[in-house]
C-alpha atoms as one frame of an Amber mdcrd trajectory, in Angstrom:
protein
 144.507 -83.123  14.965 141.541 -82.308  17.190 141.475 -81.795  20.942 137.838
 -82.261  22.012 137.931 -81.362  25.673 134.278 -80.940  26.616 130.969 -79.074
  26.447 129.987 -76.129  28.601 126.871 -74.136  29.361 124.263 -76.491  27.889
 120.750 -75.457  28.823 117.752 -77.626  29.509 117.601 -81.376  29.955 120.398
 -82.953  27.948 120.825 -86.746  27.992 123.902 -87.889  26.085 125.356 -85.064
  23.988 128.030 -85.729  21.430 129.820 -83.593  18.860 130.130 -84.082  15.126
 133.079 -82.465  13.334 133.055 -82.223   9.550 136.071 -81.029   7.595 135.646
 -81.360   3.887 134.650 -84.962   3.242 135.908 -86.230   6.585 133.608 -86.650
   9.577 134.459 -87.304  13.168 132.154 -88.238  16.048 133.185 -87.836  19.638
 131.993 -90.408  22.162 128.859 -89.261  24.023 129.002 -87.742  27.470 126.888
 -90.085  29.557 126.375 -87.877  32.621 127.028 -84.234  31.821 126.025 -83.145
  35.330 128.919 -85.153  36.830 131.562 -84.660  34.110 131.184 -82.322  31.140
 134.375 -83.550  29.422 134.523 -86.170  26.672 135.817 -89.626  27.643 138.353
 -89.458  24.781 139.946 -86.174  23.872 142.505 -86.487  21.052 141.510 -87.359
  17.460 143.186 -87.239  14.075 141.787 -86.346  10.664 143.812 -86.707   7.469
 142.713 -84.607   4.526 144.222 -83.068   1.440 143.646 -79.331   1.550 144.805
 -76.469  -0.693 147.831 -74.528   0.382 146.083 -71.182  -0.088 144.110 -70.174
   2.965 141.047 -68.881   1.098 140.396 -72.291  -0.455 140.614 -74.271   2.803
 137.125 -75.509   3.806 135.855 -74.567   7.283 135.371 -77.004  10.117 131.694
 -77.457  10.874 130.603 -78.374  14.391 127.231 -79.930  15.197 125.992 -80.761
  18.662 123.616 -83.739  18.861 121.643 -85.204  21.726 119.958 -88.593  22.026
 116.210 -87.996  21.861 115.163 -91.650  21.715 116.417 -95.115  21.051 117.623
 -94.385  17.517 116.839 -90.712  17.092 119.133 -87.744  17.527 118.243 -84.089
  18.050 120.396 -81.257  16.667 120.933 -78.739  19.467 123.471 -76.308  18.023
 126.037 -75.737  15.326 128.983 -73.521  14.447 131.594 -73.010  11.734 135.292
 -72.515  12.382 136.976 -70.453   9.677 140.420 -68.985   9.312 142.238 -72.242
   9.961 145.610 -70.735   9.131 146.036 -69.772  12.788 146.081 -73.476  13.674
 148.883 -74.362  11.280 152.106 -75.205  13.056 155.577 -76.209  11.879 156.906
 -79.644  12.699 157.028 -79.582  16.508 160.090 -80.415  18.504 159.930 -82.871
  21.330 159.954 -80.155  23.997 157.010 -78.402  22.322 154.571 -81.186  23.109
 151.649 -80.215  25.264 152.403 -81.595  28.697 155.102 -83.810  30.138 154.957
 -86.548  32.699 152.749 -89.586  33.154 149.496 -89.545  31.179 146.478 -89.000
  33.390 148.464 -88.503  36.562 147.900 -84.761  36.736 151.626 -84.132  37.279
 152.214 -82.128  34.136 154.205 -78.985  33.545 153.690 -75.943  31.360 154.039
 -75.996  27.598 157.294 -74.763  26.110 156.180 -72.100  23.640 158.529 -70.809
  20.942 160.053 -67.564  22.121 159.680 -68.296  25.818 163.300 -69.333  26.194
 164.506 -66.126  24.626 162.323 -64.048  26.898 163.527 -65.904  29.939 167.140
 -65.558  28.830 166.788 -61.815  28.303 165.066 -61.539  31.660 167.917 -63.435
  33.300 170.595 -61.405  31.564 169.034 -58.150  32.716 169.140 -59.359  36.305
 172.500 -61.118  36.252 171.330 -64.765  36.213 172.941 -67.733  34.523 171.443
 -71.109  33.863 168.371 -72.477  32.085 164.961 -73.852  32.942 165.044 -76.946
  35.088 168.575 -76.398  36.433 169.772 -74.628  39.486 170.509 -70.970  38.803
 173.152 -69.046  40.648 172.509 -65.356  40.993 175.278 -63.022  40.008 175.714
 -60.564  42.843 174.809 -57.041  41.795 177.272 -54.237  41.843 177.316 -52.505
  45.209 175.261 -49.355  45.347 177.183 -46.116  45.364 175.380 -44.662  48.335
 172.110 -45.479  49.962 170.558 -43.358  52.648 170.332 -45.172  55.948 166.783
 -43.928  56.274 165.732 -46.200  53.418 166.585 -49.261  55.481 163.694 -48.485
  57.751 161.214 -48.760  54.894 158.350 -51.068  55.788 158.212 -53.855  53.207
 154.850 -55.503  53.630 152.418 -56.464  50.872 150.928 -52.979  50.562 154.402
 -51.485  50.298 155.084 -53.675  47.265 151.724 -52.789  45.793 152.026 -49.029
  46.127 155.647 -49.116  44.990 154.393 -50.677  41.756 151.670 -48.100  41.159
 153.202 -45.309  39.122 151.077 -42.554  40.610 152.304 -43.411  44.103 155.995
 -44.202  43.905 157.567 -44.786  40.482 160.922 -45.699  42.034 161.065 -48.303
  44.801 162.902 -46.827  47.775 164.785 -50.000  48.650 166.797 -50.694  45.545
 166.728 -50.913  41.797 166.839 -54.668  41.195 163.502 -54.561  39.363 161.549
 -56.814  41.751 158.131 -55.211  41.536 154.560 -56.191  40.880 153.344 -56.049
  37.295 149.888 -54.525  37.079 148.052 -54.819  33.779 145.465 -52.210  32.863
 143.203 -54.744  31.166 142.008 -58.341  31.486 144.573 -61.052  30.961 142.540
 -62.194  27.973 143.395 -58.876  26.320 147.156 -59.248  26.851 148.636 -60.509
  23.555 151.415 -62.460  25.276 148.859 -64.603  27.148 146.925 -65.643  24.018
 143.612 -64.937  25.709 144.422 -67.698  28.246 143.175 -70.155  25.604 146.490
 -71.722  24.707 145.361 -75.161  25.927 141.853 -75.091  24.499 139.570 -72.478
  23.005 135.867 -71.855  23.450 133.591 -72.080  20.397 129.986 -70.921  20.969
 127.235 -73.073  19.470 124.021 -71.486  18.180 120.583 -72.837  17.375 120.170
 -74.412  13.935 119.184 -71.957  11.234 120.776 -68.918   9.731 124.134 -67.959
  11.250 124.240 -64.735  13.291 124.732 -61.619  11.225 127.362 -58.996  12.039
 126.082 -56.782  14.838 123.732 -59.461  16.171 124.423 -61.156  19.485 122.150
 -64.198  19.793 122.292 -66.264  22.934 124.319 -69.468  22.389 122.871 -72.804
  23.440 126.251 -73.917  24.743 129.931 -73.944  23.880 132.564 -76.426  22.806
 135.996 -76.327  24.413 138.705 -77.691  22.185 141.639 -76.913  19.936 142.897
 -77.729  16.449 146.409 -78.295  15.181 147.192 -78.632  11.466 150.606 -79.781
  10.273 151.777 -81.461   7.046 152.114 -85.213   6.739 155.425 -86.385   5.174
 154.931 -87.703   1.653 158.254 -89.520   1.308 157.974 -93.257   1.919 159.780
 -94.542   4.945 159.708 -91.196   6.758 158.286 -91.526  10.270 155.195 -89.422
  10.941 155.575 -86.286  12.954 154.829 -86.475  16.649 151.356 -85.417  17.594
 150.704 -82.412  19.777 148.060 -83.808  22.131 149.906 -86.769  23.610 150.123
 -86.089  27.340 147.088 -84.305  28.677 145.956 -83.361  32.162 143.239 -85.495
  33.741 139.837 -84.794  32.222 137.932 -85.655  35.379 136.542 -82.804  37.505
 138.948 -81.542  40.137 138.121 -80.391  43.624 139.882 -77.067  44.128 140.318
 -74.511  46.851 139.774 -71.040  45.410 140.991 -67.879  47.133 139.703 -64.623
  45.722 141.622 -61.473  46.700 139.777 -58.195  46.101 142.265 -55.348  46.459
 140.415 -52.213  45.406 138.050 -50.715  42.828 138.070 -47.386  41.041 136.138
 -45.360  38.458 132.872 -46.740  39.823 129.590 -45.291  38.646 127.739 -43.387
  41.389 124.469 -44.731  42.725 123.603 -42.132  45.396 122.162 -38.652  44.926
 125.374 -37.248  46.396 127.331 -38.490  43.376 129.051 -41.212  45.430 128.363
 -44.805  46.446 128.718 -47.117  49.436 130.294 -50.126  47.670 130.815 -53.621
  49.012 131.830 -56.915  47.366 129.954 -60.133  46.710 131.660 -63.237  45.294
 129.628 -66.097  43.803 130.959 -69.465  42.636 128.502 -72.251  41.872 125.790
 -72.134  44.521 127.932 -70.319  47.083 127.815 -66.551  47.590 130.074 -64.697
  50.017 130.131 -61.069  51.085 128.294 -59.143  53.767 126.437 -55.934  53.049
 127.501 -54.347  56.330 131.158 -54.432  55.236 130.843 -51.473  52.892 133.127
 -48.511  52.296 131.066 -45.326  52.700 130.955 -42.342  50.363 133.562 -43.200
  47.757 133.994 -44.207  44.126 137.500 -45.628  44.713 137.124 -48.064  47.621
 140.021 -50.041  49.057 138.575 -53.395  50.099 141.506 -55.642  51.018 139.215
 -58.678  51.291 139.962 -62.370  50.816 137.222 -64.929  50.108 137.889 -68.657
  50.289 135.627 -71.144  48.501 135.724 -74.743  47.347 134.613 -75.669  43.842
 134.610 -78.557  41.405 136.169 -77.423  38.144 134.816 -77.423  35.420 131.357
 -77.977  36.889 131.736 -74.727  38.848 134.094 -72.700  36.727 132.510 -69.238
  36.459 133.496 -66.931  39.292 131.280 -63.858  39.483 132.473 -60.757  41.337
 129.814 -58.118  41.963 130.180 -54.637  43.408 127.015 -53.572  45.219 125.895
 -50.206  46.563 124.764 -50.335  50.174 121.458 -48.604  50.891 119.919 -47.998
  54.269 116.693 -49.573  53.086 117.158 -52.788  51.026 117.302 -53.869  48.281
 120.794 -52.707  47.377 121.673 -51.619  43.855 124.216 -53.426  41.720 127.024
 -51.219  40.457 128.624 -53.777  38.160 129.920 -57.321  37.914 132.557 -59.363
  36.125 132.808 -63.082  35.384 136.082 -65.013  35.519 136.596 -68.394  33.855
 138.611 -70.420  36.365 138.984 -73.408  34.045 141.006 -71.401  31.531 143.374
 -70.326  34.275 143.709 -73.857  35.564 144.553 -75.290  32.150 146.613 -72.423
  30.739 150.380 -72.710  30.910 150.433 -68.972  31.638 149.022 -69.720  35.054
 150.940 -68.721  38.152 152.517 -71.449  40.235 153.456 -71.544  43.895 156.409
 -73.296  45.448 160.167 -72.966  45.263 161.304 -70.481  42.635 163.340 -71.459
  39.607 165.108 -68.099  39.734 165.726 -66.339  42.992 167.699 -63.579  44.643
 169.918 -63.880  47.661 169.787 -60.201  48.590 165.997 -59.779  48.830 163.338
 -61.643  50.756 161.642 -63.237  47.757 160.096 -62.876  44.344 157.002 -60.773
  43.915 153.788 -61.463  42.088 152.471 -59.827  38.941 149.196 -57.937  38.991
 146.453 -57.144  36.564 143.532 -54.765  36.218 140.090 -55.969  35.193 136.968
 -54.149  34.034 133.656 -55.370  35.183 132.021 -57.185  32.352 133.600 -60.544
  31.911 136.975 -62.297  31.785 139.614 -61.911  34.424 142.749 -60.156  33.812
 145.414 -60.565  36.270 149.078 -60.697  36.556 151.022 -63.778  36.307 152.979
 -64.262  39.490 156.292 -66.001  39.596 156.871 -68.566  42.280 157.149 -67.067
  45.722 158.656 -69.124  48.538 156.217 -67.483  50.944 153.161 -68.300  48.852
 153.024 -72.008  49.636 154.952 -75.246  49.815 152.910 -77.407  47.448 154.794
 -77.284  44.166 152.554 -77.466  41.145 149.651 -75.436  42.509 147.858 -73.068
  40.175 147.003 -69.565  41.235 148.268 -66.097  41.911 146.754 -64.135  39.025
 146.265 -60.487  39.926 143.907 -58.677  37.584 142.046 -55.437  37.188 138.853
 -56.594  35.503 136.242 -54.114  34.408 132.796 -53.971  35.930 129.816 -54.018
  33.618 126.117 -53.502  34.084 122.935 -52.271  32.481 121.680 -48.724  32.625
 117.997 -47.982  32.507 116.016 -50.092  30.067 118.910 -50.560  27.658 119.709
 -54.264  27.100 123.350 -53.497  26.293 126.022 -53.517  28.965 128.091 -50.461
  29.826 131.375 -50.243  31.744 130.757 -49.337  35.375 134.307 -49.253  36.726
 137.291 -51.484  37.413 138.352 -53.784  40.223 141.879 -54.929  41.021 142.007
 -58.522  42.192 143.646 -61.890  41.757 142.611 -65.529  42.196 144.546 -68.486
  43.613 143.425 -71.993  42.583 144.740 -74.981  44.554 143.694 -78.539  43.553
 143.008 -80.440  46.763 144.745 -83.534  45.357 148.070 -81.741  45.838 147.563
 -81.273  49.554 146.674 -78.253  51.662 148.135 -74.945  50.455 150.030 -72.447
  52.532 148.395 -69.644  54.500 146.626 -66.937  52.517 148.221 -63.586  51.762
 147.284 -60.924  54.271 145.925 -57.962  52.309 143.852 -56.427  55.081 143.708
 -52.670  54.548 146.273 -50.826  56.538 144.756 -48.981  59.436 145.817 -45.408
  59.874 148.282 -44.944  62.727 147.918 -42.123  65.189 150.617 -39.447  65.227
 151.113 -36.106  66.913 153.035 -33.249  65.351 154.534 -30.705  67.744 155.663
 -27.479  66.154 157.449 -24.940  68.343 157.575 -21.414  66.896 160.626 -19.727
  68.403 161.325 -16.552  66.451 160.426 -14.579  63.351 162.895 -12.463  61.387
 162.765  -9.976  58.503 158.987  -9.776  58.409 157.304  -7.105  56.344 156.176
  -4.015  58.286 152.599  -3.468  57.178 151.414  -0.622  59.454 152.400   2.988
  60.117 151.670   4.643  63.489 150.705   8.249  64.180 154.343   9.275  64.381
 155.083   7.804  60.922 156.908   4.738  62.226 156.614   1.435  60.283 155.624
  -1.497  62.484 153.645  -4.749  62.652 151.739  -6.651  65.313 153.017 -10.114
  64.424 151.468 -13.489  65.159 151.739 -16.934  63.539 148.897 -19.327  62.771
 149.183 -22.932  61.626 147.234 -26.087  60.794 147.582 -29.356  58.916 146.205
 -29.482  55.402 142.678 -30.891  55.517 142.326 -30.225  59.263 141.451 -26.549
  59.248 139.351 -27.027  62.379 142.607 -27.640  64.293 143.904 -24.200  63.387
 146.007 -22.663  66.164 147.789 -19.337  66.558 150.435 -17.819  68.785 150.089
 -14.768  70.976 150.803 -11.384  69.407 154.153  -9.667  69.349 153.015  -6.012
  69.367 154.739  -3.057  67.808 157.618  -4.815  66.067 159.559  -2.097  64.269
 162.428  -4.252  62.955 160.488  -7.254  61.583 161.437  -9.469  64.529 159.135
 -11.436  66.757 159.676 -13.813  69.700 157.002 -16.364  70.618 158.228 -19.618
  72.220 154.860 -21.121  71.353 153.936 -24.766  70.794 151.406 -26.071  68.263
 150.068 -29.594  68.829 148.383 -31.361  65.893 147.096 -34.949  66.302 146.377
 -36.786  63.046 146.187 -40.245  61.444 148.682 -41.388  58.837 148.762 -44.229
  56.272 152.412 -45.219  55.959 151.920 -47.331  52.806 150.428 -44.424  50.882
 152.244 -41.539  52.616 148.882 -39.847  53.109 146.895 -38.531  56.046 143.523
 -40.165  56.654 140.872 -37.600  57.524 137.348 -38.703  58.411 134.566 -36.171
  58.468 130.878 -35.833  57.704 130.240 -33.760  54.640 126.801 -32.637  55.792
 124.924 -32.414  59.049 122.488 -35.054  57.872 125.234 -37.458  56.714 125.095
 -40.829  58.472 128.565 -42.078  57.487 131.903 -40.380  57.569 133.802 -39.749
  54.357 137.456 -40.756  54.225 139.699 -38.112  52.708 143.367 -38.808  51.944
 145.709 -35.838  51.641 149.490 -35.439  51.859 150.804 -34.555  55.352 151.439
 -30.854  54.926 151.962 -28.246  57.652 150.772 -24.765  56.697 152.106 -21.754
  58.645 151.122 -18.136  58.052 152.567 -14.938  59.479 149.979 -12.195  60.050
 149.801  -8.570  61.085 147.097  -8.021  63.682 144.706  -5.102  63.139 141.901
  -4.037  65.467 139.650  -2.068  63.134 140.198  -3.890  59.831 141.078  -7.310
  58.480 144.480  -8.704  59.399 147.244  -8.459  56.808 148.973 -11.616  55.551
 152.750 -11.221  55.740 154.053 -14.618  54.616 153.218 -18.283  53.994 155.267
 -21.420  54.703 154.106 -24.871  53.556 156.093 -27.904  54.715 155.321 -31.409
  53.426 156.376 -33.763  56.208 157.466 -36.582  53.899 159.611 -34.224  51.775
 160.733 -31.624  54.271 163.229 -29.033  52.975 166.378 -29.059  55.029 166.410
 -26.044  57.369 169.116 -23.402  57.521 171.204 -23.313  60.708 170.822 -19.522
  61.079 168.593 -16.721  59.844 171.434 -15.247  57.812 171.753 -18.457  55.763
 168.021 -18.823  55.213 167.083 -18.021  51.621 164.008 -18.766  49.544 164.866
 -21.505  47.067 168.634 -21.242  47.570 170.530 -24.381  46.703 174.025 -23.271
  47.561 175.812 -20.788  49.747 173.889 -17.503  49.757 176.949 -15.269  50.005
 178.743 -16.821  47.026 177.385 -16.486  43.503 180.192 -18.357  41.772 179.244
 -21.865  40.570 182.261 -23.549  42.209 181.377 -22.072  45.583 177.886 -23.522
  45.697 177.194 -26.701  47.599 175.324 -29.541  45.872 171.576 -29.761  46.308
 170.593 -31.641  49.427 167.815 -34.198  49.415 164.716 -33.422  51.474 164.031
 -35.018  54.833 161.292 -37.439  55.763 160.073 -36.378  59.171 158.455 -39.778
  59.723 161.969 -41.272  59.718 163.937 -38.326  61.085 161.323 -37.594  63.778
 162.773 -34.168  64.669 164.163 -31.130  62.849 165.075 -27.602  63.915 166.209
 -24.566  61.999 165.098 -21.642  59.870 162.640 -21.858  56.971 161.741 -19.008
  54.594 158.265 -17.494  54.257 157.210 -16.239  50.846 154.536 -14.108  49.245
 153.380 -14.820  45.724 153.341 -11.796  43.487 153.029 -11.239  39.767 156.792
 -11.403  39.343 157.006 -14.657  41.336 157.563 -15.682  44.959 159.203 -13.086
  47.193 160.982 -13.703  50.480 158.848 -12.036  53.163 160.189 -13.460  56.412
 161.954 -16.285  58.195 160.648 -18.670  60.831 162.679 -20.548  63.433 160.870
 -23.782  64.176 161.276 -27.102  65.905 159.282 -29.942  64.340 158.876 -33.139
  66.322 156.795 -36.123  65.265 155.596 -38.677  67.824 153.356 -41.703  67.679
 150.165 -41.641  69.683 151.731 -43.868  72.329 154.834 -41.699  72.599 152.638
 -38.621  72.895 150.865 -40.167  75.888 154.171 -40.989  77.537 155.573 -37.508
  76.874 152.653 -35.086  77.232 153.001 -31.442  76.283 150.515 -28.593  76.392
 149.604 -26.142  73.683 151.290 -22.751  73.734 153.025 -22.479  77.090 150.279
 -24.256  78.993 150.894 -27.093  81.392 152.416 -29.591  81.069 155.037 -27.228
  79.704 157.824 -29.683  78.964 159.473 -31.649  76.145 160.833 -28.966  75.838
 160.033 -26.367  78.485 159.134 -23.066  76.830 160.087 -19.891  78.754 158.396
 -16.553  78.326 159.718 -14.805  75.200 162.095 -11.882  75.652 160.405  -8.976
  73.940 161.266  -5.257  74.033 159.349  -3.039  76.460 157.666  -1.345  73.533
 155.773  -4.533  72.723 152.306  -3.921  74.216 148.715  -3.198  73.158 148.143
   0.554  73.340 144.422   0.176  74.082 145.180  -1.641  77.320 148.163   0.525
  78.363 147.649   4.171  77.309 150.221   5.400  79.877 152.787   2.970  78.511
 152.064   4.416  75.100 153.028   7.850  76.429 156.176   6.416  77.921 157.335
   4.033  75.198 155.419   5.204  72.183 156.732   8.764  72.183 160.373   9.437
  71.384 161.198  11.585  74.411 164.816  12.100  73.393 163.694  13.426  70.056
 161.195  15.778  71.770 163.895  16.928  74.223 166.140  18.085  71.424 163.192
  19.736  69.713 162.317  21.541  72.964 165.884  22.678  73.523 166.070  23.978
  69.982 162.784  25.851  70.384 163.941  27.413  73.681 167.188  28.547  72.092
 165.271  30.078  69.248 162.939  31.963  71.611 165.919  33.169  73.655 167.549
  34.463  70.504 164.383  36.314  69.545 164.213  37.860  73.044 167.806  39.086
  72.831 167.247  40.614  69.448 164.134  42.368  70.707 166.069  43.798  73.693
 168.807  45.339  71.562 166.646  46.653  68.798
């Protein structure tokens, strides 16, 4: 049985093309296509050939395809030809009724997906893993999951927008979703959908057979340009030999309409990565262009500067007539100050295959659904720029639209391909993550598009109050042999070294203690979906655009010993990641480096269980003692303890509750008093008399003087008597 769907990509002026199929001694002619510019599909699509063939595959003759065109009244011109070998892949067992391609009224367009062997088992296993009962086409009742043992109340505040779902599905960001373990996550493929074995190259409805010019067939390693392609499919099944036995049902009975369909196409470009650089700096300024038919969308001023991993978050909406406009081309360009711009790479997506494939995504009410989450999520794919689209298949999402039977929702990461230098071969130039929604206009207007606009970084302000320091190393020795340190604390956010701040100096600390009551204020921008700080800066003085750097929100504090005539000595380092903040100790005595239990008890049954870290973006405030360490050859060593108050405010809250740096005005939220320091804490260069008063141990000298006087008196008495 032959499904002759249509012809694609014919070049030049073609009048009335038709296809000749020869299998052994049997020949079959398709009806001619009268106007290929208006409809490239054959008027009749399903044909039957009956032939006796050997059972062994190697003896089965190939199917020969010849493309003819009417060159005159009674003359035909051979345009291209091809041979189809390996027909064993088209053999099929006697099909069941539910395996027929399509269901519904012929030609109405209201057809459903094909039931493929093995699909039911997959769906059943999927349902069993998630506690569902029922089967396709019937209402399914979800089995309520077992209640969670304990879930932190902070997790309920998790923001669950589209980007949250996306980053929760990317393993390098968050391998475990923070709002449950019911498995509702996006599926992102690392290749085109055509390369996924389960999707059969998206050619389950019809395959594409390239046709070449008449002559010798292409040799291995050669890649001649085809003159066109034939879209069709073959099915081979045995004919019953017993008399009176009814023939087996044919596969191609109910087919979708072969007329061109007006469709609304939405192209979602999420991000690209591993792009090839085009600038002398080793980076690029990429932007996206989308072309379908004669329409091209994408503006060159909407580029992402100085990056090889841009996050676009763009949606393009086009109208197209499929299959006349079936090839969607996505191009990544490099923006240059002086046009023309350079092409980084491009990929081509066949929309017709996705429209006809039963692996397509569908919008509307879901067959399976949860009652404890907001809705089903889509599947995603990754595509390399060179050709075919790979994308995820998305299950029905109630939020995606209300027109049941729409096709769309494939998220792919296709690869980008392009030429380098004078080489005619194509080379991979990167990958782009995207998906395409296809909505036939005959089914009515679709729902609103998905909002994938890139998240804008939100402004925050971190206020860190340094109260006290304990058990700091004493790095100096004064003239009297006393160990001491002139302690101060400096701090900054990772990636924002220009915002470095430091406290005043606690002079002449002889017990490792220091009092400061000093406030650090660090404004920064934060991307909540990625848990990263967004830092924009110009790499060079001559740079025209700022480079976006994303780093984890980390507070770095260092304890130093101040020296006047040499470099300062580092006494300890404390690094605090704001999204995974170690829980502070309530007192300096309980503060230990890396301690998980009670510090005074070494027995296993006395130790408390490990406590999970805090997220300062949810907790907003924390106070306590954190340990400072110094890294040595033997490992980290406890070198001090810091008493801090960390408070995180949004930019709006910071305006409503202003606070100055250090102890400057406005000194509030909270009000910081002057630290209580001993009278010996002063700079000796500015107070030499105070050095005489507080720096010298007068009580020690008094006893020394009294002892010396007694000794002299004793010598005088001895001299008098002798």
